[in-house]
Amino acid sequence: MITVFEAKRIITMDPSLPEATHIAVKDGKVIGVGPLNELEDLGSFTLDKRFANQYIYPGFVEGHSHALEGAMWSYLYLGYFPRHDPDGKPWQGCQSLEQIQKNLRDYAQQLPAGEPLIAWGFDPVYFEGARLDKKIIDEVVSDRPVVIFHANLHLMTVNSHMLAQTSLHTNSDVEGVMLGTDGLPNGELREMAAMFAVFEALGRSIFEEVASTKTLENYAKAAQRTGITTVTDLYNPLSDTGVEVLKTATAASDYAVRLVPAIAALDWQNNQGIERVFACQKDNTDKLQFGLVKLMTDGSIQGFSARMLWPGYHNGHENGIWNAPPETLKQIVLDYHQAGLQLHIHTNGDEAVELILDAIEEAQTLWYRADHRHTLQHCQFISQAQMRRAAKLGVCLNMFVNHIYYWGDIHRDKTLGYSRSRRMQPLSSALSLNIPVAMHSDAPVTPLGPLFSMWCSIARKTASGQSLGEHESLTIQQALYAVTLGAAYTLHMDDKVGSLEVGKYADMVVLDKDLYDIDSDDLPDLVVQATVLGGQVYANNG
Ligand SMILES: [Zn+2]
C-alpha cells in the first residue's frame, strides 16, 4: 500500500532533488518524491492531503540528548529559565536564591516524611553573591536529604542531612568534594566520583532512571513535540534491565521516535563494555539502534570544571578536572577504536579536545580505520588548529550551540573573555573545513528543540541580546543540515535518516511556515504541526 503526502513545499536535503510537492511512502520508507503526476506510475496509492497547506522537512535528528529528560519532570524544576515539560505544560523559572528556598520548602511539604527531595536545573552562574551551599538548603529543609542537580548535571549541591548519610565527611579527599572556610564539605559535589557517594547513600542513581518505560515514553513525547524523529540517549548504563526496557518501550507500535543509546564507557571495563555493545547490536530494530559509545573527559566551562589550555579561565579560576586520569581516557579511545566501535566523546575545554585528538591520532596510526566517524561532543571551545587536525583525522563535531544563548554572557564576561568567546561553537569554520557537523540541546541540560538550536546557530545571540561571534553564523540551509543530515552522519545513520530520498525511512517534520521564507528570529516560536515516522503520523494539538 502506498500513501502519497501532499504539501505546499517539501524540502528534502537531497541535492539531486531538493524540493517537491509530493512524497510517496511504502512500508515505512520513501518510494518516490516529485510532482504528483510523476508518482502515478508507482501503482495505486492513497492521496493524503492533510498537510496540503503546510511544509515538510526531513525529521530532525538530535545527536546528543539524554533520556533523563523523560525522568527529570518527576522532580522539582529549579532552573533559571521558564520551560515546558513533555506534556507541554509551562514551568516558571527561579531567578533568586529566595525563590529557590521558597520552592524547596513548598515542595518538601508535599512529600512523605523522610523521602529525599530531589531537584534539578539549578544554575549557579546566574546568581551573584552567595553561592548555594548546604546551609542555604538547611535553612528551609533539614529533616530529609536534599539533592539539587545543577543544570549541567556535572555538579550537585546537597544539604547537611544528605552529607551525613555519605562517606564524604570522613573521606573529604575524594576529588570534587568542595570545602567551606571551616574545612568541611560545604555541600557542593563536582563530577562523577563525588556524586557517586550520594547515589550510593540514596541506594539509587538518577542516571539509572533511564531504565524505566515511563521515562522512555516521556522522552519520546518530548522529542516528538519538537519535531525530532531520531533521538540519542548519549549516556546509557546498558544494564540488563535497562536494555530490556529499551527493547520493550521502542517495540510499541506508537513509540514516536527512533532511539539510539550510547553505552557509558566509564561504567564498564573496556573489554566488557565492548562485548556488551556487540551483544546488544544483535537486537537492533528499525526503532532501536545500539552501537554508540559515550566517553566523558572533562566537565563544563561555565561550571569551571572543563580542562582549558593556556591562558586558562578568563577570570583566573583554577583549571577544571578530568573524569578519569588522562591515560585511562586515552586507553578507552584506543580499545573501543580497535574493536571497531564508534566513540562519542564529551570534550568541552580545548585541553580535553587536545587529549582526545592525540588519542584518535594514535589509534589511527596503530589500527587505521576508514570512516570511523568518532565525534567530539559539545566541543564548545576548539581552536582553528584543532579543527584542522579534526578534519584530517575524519573526526565529526557535534556542537552544543544552545550555549551561546544560555551561557554566552557568562562566557563573554567570566570564563573566556571577549576574544575567545567569539569562537565558541565555531560552526561556520568547521563547515568551511568540510568537517561533518551537527548541533544539539544536551537535554535535560537545555530543552530539546532543533528549531531553537537552528536559531542559535544563525543569530548567535546571548540571553541579554549580545551578539557572540557573527563570523561563525550559519545560513538557514546550513543550520537545517546540522539538525538533519549532519546529525544523521555523526550517528552513522545518514543512509537511513536525515533526508527524504527513495529507500530511506519516511521520517518527516511538518511546519506551517516555509523556513526559507521567514525571519530567522521567528524560528524558536514555530510550532511543530506533526511528525511522520516511517509513514505514521503523530499530530500535535498546539
Ligand atoms: Zn550530555
mmCIF file of N, CA and C in Angstrom, residues 78 80 94-97 100 122-131 414:
data_model
loop_
_atom_site.group_PDB
_atom_site.id
_atom_site.type_symbol
_atom_site.label_atom_id
_atom_site.label_comp_id
_atom_site.label_asym_id
_atom_site.label_seq_id
_atom_site.Cartn_x
_atom_site.Cartn_y
_atom_site.Cartn_z
ATOM 1 N N LEU A 78 14.180 23.657 39.177
ATOM 2 C CA LEU A 78 14.707 24.884 39.782
ATOM 3 C C LEU A 78 15.560 25.686 38.798
ATOM 4 N N TYR A 80 16.653 28.475 35.869
ATOM 5 C CA TYR A 80 16.531 29.929 35.810
ATOM 6 C C TYR A 80 15.484 30.343 34.766
ATOM 7 N N CYS A 94 13.326 30.090 38.306
ATOM 8 C CA CYS A 94 13.660 30.653 39.626
ATOM 9 C C CYS A 94 14.777 31.664 39.439
ATOM 10 N N GLN A 95 14.497 32.948 39.724
ATOM 11 C CA GLN A 95 15.519 33.957 39.472
ATOM 12 C C GLN A 95 16.255 34.458 40.714
ATOM 13 N N SER A 96 15.958 33.865 41.881
ATOM 14 C CA SER A 96 16.701 34.280 43.080
ATOM 15 C C SER A 96 16.842 33.090 44.025
ATOM 16 N N LEU A 97 17.848 33.173 44.927
ATOM 17 C CA LEU A 97 18.026 32.086 45.905
ATOM 18 C C LEU A 97 16.819 32.027 46.837
ATOM 19 N N ILE A 100 14.266 29.987 45.203
ATOM 20 C CA ILE A 100 14.653 28.577 45.288
ATOM 21 C C ILE A 100 14.311 28.021 46.667
ATOM 22 N N PHE A 122 19.202 23.792 38.538
ATOM 23 C CA PHE A 122 19.799 24.974 39.174
ATOM 24 C C PHE A 122 21.093 25.374 38.470
ATOM 25 N N ASP A 123 21.267 26.660 38.252
ATOM 26 C CA ASP A 123 22.489 27.114 37.582
ATOM 27 C C ASP A 123 23.134 28.264 38.337
ATOM 28 N N PRO A 124 24.223 27.967 39.088
ATOM 29 C CA PRO A 124 24.821 28.992 39.955
ATOM 30 C C PRO A 124 25.315 30.220 39.206
ATOM 31 N N VAL A 125 25.627 30.082 37.929
ATOM 32 C CA VAL A 125 26.230 31.225 37.241
ATOM 33 C C VAL A 125 25.278 32.417 37.152
ATOM 34 N N TYR A 126 23.993 32.189 37.330
ATOM 35 C CA TYR A 126 23.044 33.299 37.245
ATOM 36 C C TYR A 126 22.838 34.009 38.574
ATOM 37 N N PHE A 127 23.526 33.529 39.621
ATOM 38 C CA PHE A 127 23.303 34.102 40.945
ATOM 39 C C PHE A 127 24.562 34.784 41.449
ATOM 40 N N GLU A 128 24.512 36.099 41.535
ATOM 41 C CA GLU A 128 25.634 36.874 42.072
ATOM 42 C C GLU A 128 25.642 36.714 43.590
ATOM 43 N N GLY A 129 26.790 36.948 44.196
ATOM 44 C CA GLY A 129 26.857 36.936 45.661
ATOM 45 C C GLY A 129 26.956 35.531 46.211
ATOM 46 N N ALA A 130 26.166 35.241 47.268
ATOM 47 C CA ALA A 130 26.272 33.957 47.966
ATOM 48 C C ALA A 130 26.088 32.780 47.023
ATOM 49 N N ARG A 131 26.952 31.766 47.159
ATOM 50 C CA ARG A 131 26.817 30.560 46.349
ATOM 51 C C ARG A 131 25.977 29.551 47.128
ATOM 52 N N LYS A 414 33.138 36.012 32.081
ATOM 53 C CA LYS A 414 33.880 35.307 33.132
ATOM 54 C C LYS A 414 34.798 34.183 32.656
#
